[in-house]
Backbone as numpy.savetxt, mean C-alpha at the origin, in Angstrom:
# Nx Ny Nz CAx CAy CAz Cx Cy Cz
-27.31 1.05 47.22 -27.66 1.93 46.14 -27.00 1.42 44.86
-27.79 1.33 43.81 -27.28 0.86 42.52 -26.98 2.04 41.63
-25.80 2.05 41.08 -25.45 3.07 40.10 -25.69 2.51 38.72
-26.13 3.34 37.83 -26.35 2.91 36.45 -25.10 3.28 35.64
-24.47 2.28 35.07 -23.27 2.48 34.25 -23.54 2.00 32.84
-23.41 2.88 31.89 -23.67 2.45 30.51 -22.63 1.40 30.07
-23.10 0.50 29.23 -22.20 -0.56 28.75 -21.74 -0.31 27.33
-22.19 0.77 26.73 -21.73 1.07 25.37 -21.09 2.45 25.36
-20.34 2.69 24.33 -19.63 3.94 24.22 -19.95 4.57 22.88
-19.95 5.88 22.83 -20.17 6.58 21.57 -18.90 6.59 20.73
-17.78 6.24 21.34 -16.51 6.23 20.62 -16.48 5.06 19.64
-16.01 5.31 18.41 -15.96 4.23 17.43 -14.91 3.19 17.83
-15.20 1.96 17.50 -14.23 0.90 17.75 -13.07 1.05 16.79
-11.88 0.87 17.29 -10.70 0.98 16.44 -10.20 -0.41 16.10
-9.80 -0.56 14.84 -9.22 -1.83 14.44 -7.85 -1.96 15.09
-7.44 -3.18 15.40 -6.09 -3.34 15.96 -5.05 -2.87 14.94
-4.03 -2.21 15.43 -2.98 -1.72 14.54 -2.19 -2.89 13.98
-1.98 -2.83 12.67 -1.19 -3.87 12.03 0.27 -3.52 12.17
1.07 -4.55 12.28 2.51 -4.37 12.34 3.00 -3.94 10.96
3.92 -3.00 10.92 4.50 -2.54 9.65 5.45 -3.62 9.15
5.23 -4.10 7.93 6.13 -5.13 7.39 7.51 -4.57 7.13
8.52 -5.38 7.36 9.90 -4.97 7.09 10.32 -5.34 5.67
9.66 -6.32 5.11 10.06 -6.85 3.80 8.86 -6.87 2.85
9.13 -6.76 1.55 8.06 -6.83 0.57 7.24 -8.12 0.67
7.87 -9.26 0.97 7.14 -10.52 1.06 6.09 -10.47 2.17
6.41 -9.85 3.29 5.44 -9.71 4.39 4.27 -8.83 3.95
4.58 -7.76 3.24 3.54 -6.85 2.76 2.61 -7.57 1.78
3.18 -8.37 0.88 2.36 -9.12 -0.08 1.43 -10.10 0.65
1.95 -10.79 1.65 1.09 -11.73 2.41 -0.05 -10.98 3.09
0.24 -9.81 3.62 -0.80 -9.00 4.27 -1.87 -8.59 3.26
-1.44 -8.12 2.09 -2.39 -7.70 1.05 -3.26 -8.87 0.62
-2.66 -10.02 0.42 -3.43 -11.19 -0.01 -4.47 -11.57 1.05
-4.08 -11.54 2.32 -5.00 -11.88 3.40 -6.14 -10.86 3.50
-5.78 -9.57 3.47 -6.80 -8.53 3.59 -7.76 -8.57 2.40
-7.24 -8.82 1.22 -8.12 -8.92 0.05 -9.08 -10.09 0.18
-8.57 -11.23 0.57 -9.41 -12.43 0.72 -10.50 -12.19 1.76
-10.09 -11.71 2.93 -11.06 -11.49 4.01 -12.02 -10.35 3.68
-11.49 -9.25 3.12 -12.32 -8.09 2.81 -13.33 -8.36 1.72
-12.92 -9.03 0.67 -13.84 -9.36 -0.42 -14.93 -10.30 0.07
-14.55 -11.29 0.86 -15.53 -12.24 1.39 -16.53 -11.51 2.30
-16.04 -10.67 3.20 -16.91 -9.98 4.16 -17.86 -8.99 3.47
-17.43 -8.40 2.37 -18.24 -7.41 1.68 -18.93 -7.98 0.43
-18.79 -9.27 0.21 -19.37 -9.95 -0.95 -18.93 -9.28 -2.26
-17.63 -8.96 -2.33 -17.07 -8.33 -3.53 -16.36 -9.38 -4.37
-16.34 -9.18 -5.68 -15.55 -10.09 -6.51 -14.07 -9.88 -6.24
-13.31 -10.92 -6.29 -11.88 -10.84 -6.03 -11.16 -11.71 -7.07
-11.19 -11.27 -8.34 -10.60 -12.09 -9.39 -9.09 -12.24 -9.24
-8.55 -13.37 -9.68 -7.10 -13.60 -9.55 -6.26 -12.51 -10.20
-6.74 -11.92 -11.29 -5.98 -10.85 -11.96 -5.84 -9.62 -11.06
-6.91 -9.30 -10.33 -6.85 -8.14 -9.42 -5.90 -8.42 -8.25
-5.93 -9.65 -7.75 -5.00 -10.03 -6.68 -3.57 -9.92 -7.18
-3.30 -10.45 -8.37 -1.95 -10.40 -8.94 -1.49 -8.95 -9.12
-2.38 -8.10 -9.63 -2.03 -6.68 -9.82 -1.73 -6.01 -8.49
-2.56 -6.26 -7.48 -2.35 -5.65 -6.16 -1.05 -6.13 -5.54
-0.73 -7.40 -5.72 0.52 -7.94 -5.17 1.73 -7.34 -5.87
1.64 -7.15 -7.19 2.76 -6.54 -7.92 2.95 -5.08 -7.51
1.87 -4.33 -7.38 1.96 -2.93 -6.93 2.56 -2.88 -5.52
2.11 -3.75 -4.65 2.64 -3.81 -3.29 4.13 -4.11 -3.30
4.53 -5.07 -4.11 5.94 -5.44 -4.21 6.78 -4.27 -4.69
6.32 -3.59 -5.71 7.08 -2.45 -6.25 7.19 -1.31 -5.23
6.08 -0.96 -4.59 6.11 0.15 -3.63 6.99 -0.16 -2.42
6.87 -1.38 -1.89 7.67 -1.72 -0.71 9.14 -1.92 -1.05
9.42 -2.50 -2.21 10.82 -2.66 -2.62 11.48 -1.30 -2.82
10.77 -0.38 -3.45 11.32 0.97 -3.63 11.53 1.68 -2.30
10.61 1.46 -1.34 10.78 2.07 -0.02 12.05 1.54 0.66
12.31 0.24 0.50 13.51 -0.36 1.10 14.77 0.10 0.38
14.76 0.06 -0.95 15.97 0.37 -1.73 16.29 1.86 -1.81
15.26 2.68 -1.92 15.48 4.11 -2.19 14.96 5.05 -1.11
14.11 4.53 -0.20 13.44 5.42 0.75 13.86 5.28 2.20
14.90 4.50 2.46 15.35 4.36 3.84 14.54 3.37 4.67
13.71 2.57 4.02 12.92 1.56 4.72 11.45 1.90 4.77
10.65 0.89 5.06 9.21 1.05 5.17 8.88 1.58 6.56
8.25 2.75 6.63 7.90 3.33 7.93 6.41 3.23 8.22
5.62 2.96 7.20 4.18 2.82 7.39 3.60 1.97 6.28
2.54 1.23 6.61 1.92 0.36 5.62 0.46 0.18 5.99
-0.41 0.29 4.99 -1.82 0.07 5.23 -2.44 -0.50 3.96
-3.44 -1.34 4.14 -4.17 -1.91 3.01 -5.63 -2.02 3.40
-6.50 -1.71 2.45 -7.93 -1.82 2.68 -8.59 -2.18 1.35
-9.71 -2.83 1.43 -10.45 -3.19 0.22 -11.90 -2.78 0.38
-12.45 -2.19 -0.68 -13.86 -1.85 -0.72 -14.31 -1.94 -2.18
-15.51 -1.50 -2.46 -16.01 -1.63 -3.83 -15.20 -0.83 -4.83
-14.45 0.16 -4.36 -13.61 0.96 -5.25 -12.31 0.28 -5.63
-11.91 -0.74 -4.89 -10.68 -1.45 -5.19 -9.86 -1.71 -3.94
-8.61 -2.05 -4.17 -7.67 -2.33 -3.09 -6.77 -1.12 -2.94
-6.76 -0.52 -1.75 -5.95 0.67 -1.48 -4.73 0.24 -0.69
-3.55 0.44 -1.28 -2.29 0.08 -0.64 -1.52 1.38 -0.40
-1.10 1.61 0.85 -0.32 2.80 1.19 1.00 2.36 1.81
2.08 2.94 1.30 3.42 2.63 1.80 4.13 3.95 2.09
4.67 4.07 3.30 5.42 5.26 3.68 6.89 4.90 3.85
7.75 5.91 3.59 9.19 5.72 3.80 9.79 7.02 4.31
11.10 7.02 4.53 11.79 8.16 5.13 12.23 9.23 4.12
12.18 8.92 2.85 12.72 9.82 1.83 11.71 10.87 1.39
12.20 12.08 1.18 11.37 13.15 0.63 11.39 13.15 -0.90
12.27 12.34 -1.49 12.38 12.31 -2.95 11.17 11.65 -3.57
10.65 12.29 -4.60 9.49 11.76 -5.30 9.92 10.70 -6.31
9.06 9.71 -6.57 9.40 8.70 -7.57 9.53 9.33 -8.95
10.42 8.80 -9.76 10.62 9.29 -11.12 10.66 8.12 -12.09
10.34 8.43 -13.33 10.45 7.44 -14.40 11.79 7.67 -15.08
12.59 6.63 -15.15 13.87 6.73 -15.85 13.63 6.56 -17.34
14.25 7.39 -18.09 14.13 7.34 -19.55 15.26 6.51 -20.13
15.03 5.94 -21.28 16.12 5.23 -21.97 17.23 6.22 -22.28
18.44 5.74 -22.14 19.57 6.62 -22.39 20.01 7.39 -21.16
19.19 7.35 -20.12 19.58 7.99 -18.85 20.81 7.26 -18.33
21.85 8.00 -17.96 23.09 7.38 -17.50 22.87 6.40 -16.35
21.96 6.73 -15.45 21.72 5.85 -14.30 21.09 4.53 -14.75
20.32 4.59 -15.84 19.62 3.41 -16.30 20.58 2.33 -16.79
21.71 2.72 -17.36 22.65 1.73 -17.87 23.58 1.23 -16.78
23.72 1.98 -15.69 24.63 1.60 -14.62 24.09 0.46 -13.77
22.78 0.35 -13.66 22.20 -0.73 -12.86 20.81 -1.06 -13.40
20.39 -2.28 -13.16 19.05 -2.67 -13.63 17.98 -1.97 -12.80
16.78 -1.97 -13.30 15.67 -1.39 -12.56 15.10 -0.18 -13.27
14.30 0.57 -12.55 13.68 1.76 -13.11 12.34 1.51 -13.77
11.84 0.29 -13.66 10.57 -0.03 -14.31 9.40 -0.09 -13.32
9.70 -0.06 -12.04 8.66 -0.23 -11.03 7.62 0.86 -11.00
8.03 2.11 -11.05 7.07 3.21 -10.97 6.10 3.20 -12.15
6.57 3.00 -13.39 5.62 2.90 -14.51 4.64 1.73 -14.34
5.10 0.63 -13.77 4.21 -0.52 -13.53 3.12 -0.12 -12.54
3.51 0.54 -11.46 2.53 0.99 -10.46 1.51 1.91 -11.11
1.98 2.87 -11.88 1.09 3.84 -12.51 0.15 3.19 -13.53
0.61 2.14 -14.17 -0.22 1.45 -15.17 -1.29 0.56 -14.51
-0.94 -0.12 -13.44 -1.87 -1.06 -12.81 -2.87 -0.40 -11.87
-2.50 0.71 -11.28 -3.37 1.38 -10.31 -4.25 2.42 -11.01
-5.47 2.53 -10.54 -6.39 3.52 -11.11 -6.09 4.91 -10.56
-5.61 4.96 -9.35 -5.34 6.24 -8.69 -4.05 6.08 -7.89
-3.09 6.97 -8.13 -1.82 6.95 -7.40 -1.58 8.34 -6.85
-1.31 8.42 -5.55 -1.06 9.72 -4.92 0.20 9.64 -4.07
0.96 10.72 -4.12 2.16 10.83 -3.30 1.96 12.02 -2.38
2.10 11.78 -1.08 1.90 12.84 -0.10 3.14 12.97 0.77
3.55 14.22 0.99 4.64 14.47 1.92 4.11 14.27 3.34
4.94 13.71 4.20 4.54 13.50 5.59 5.02 14.66 6.45
4.27 15.04 7.47 4.62 16.21 8.30 6.00 16.13 8.94
6.45 14.94 9.28 7.75 14.81 9.94 8.83 14.32 8.99
8.61 14.49 7.70 9.57 14.05 6.69 9.17 12.71 6.11
9.65 12.47 4.92 9.30 11.25 4.22 8.05 11.45 3.39
7.56 10.36 2.85 6.38 10.43 1.98 5.54 9.18 2.16
4.31 9.29 1.70 3.39 8.16 1.68 2.84 8.06 0.26
2.97 6.88 -0.34 2.42 6.63 -1.67 1.22 5.72 -1.50
0.09 6.16 -2.05 -1.13 5.36 -2.00 -1.57 5.05 -3.43
-1.81 3.77 -3.68 -2.25 3.32 -4.99 -3.53 2.51 -4.82
-4.52 2.76 -5.68 -5.77 2.01 -5.66 -5.81 1.13 -6.90
-5.84 -0.17 -6.66 -5.90 -1.16 -7.74 -7.34 -1.62 -7.87
-7.95 -1.46 -9.05 -9.36 -1.86 -9.20 -9.54 -3.37 -9.08
-10.73 -3.77 -8.60 -11.06 -5.18 -8.53 -11.54 -5.70 -9.88
-11.81 -4.81 -10.80 -12.26 -5.07 -12.18 -13.66 -5.51 -12.22
């Protein structure tokens, strides 16, 4: 007796989970690879300026997660016609802030320019609290 067994499933195929980068350099390499592959696969323009902007945003978000957020706990990147979407999660519940000139903390150590850079280069920036603590920052950098 032959049983009929379907060979397809109604369940959507899941992409393999990417390893969460520990360092900003790893995250930048991932973004560059995903942009190259994604733009090619979708026949999207991928100008060098958009790549540079996405890499700078990635560097700022991941560096801030390491320095101020207790480390990178989640990372995702995707590209479509709307742009490059970079999401970085960390352990901190503190929201990013812009340091003003004359702020005592600003003179004590260098830095404080990353968040304004992210906000300037990205078309859409969202900060979401995570259910188990921490936050996820998602920035969409246009392909132009």
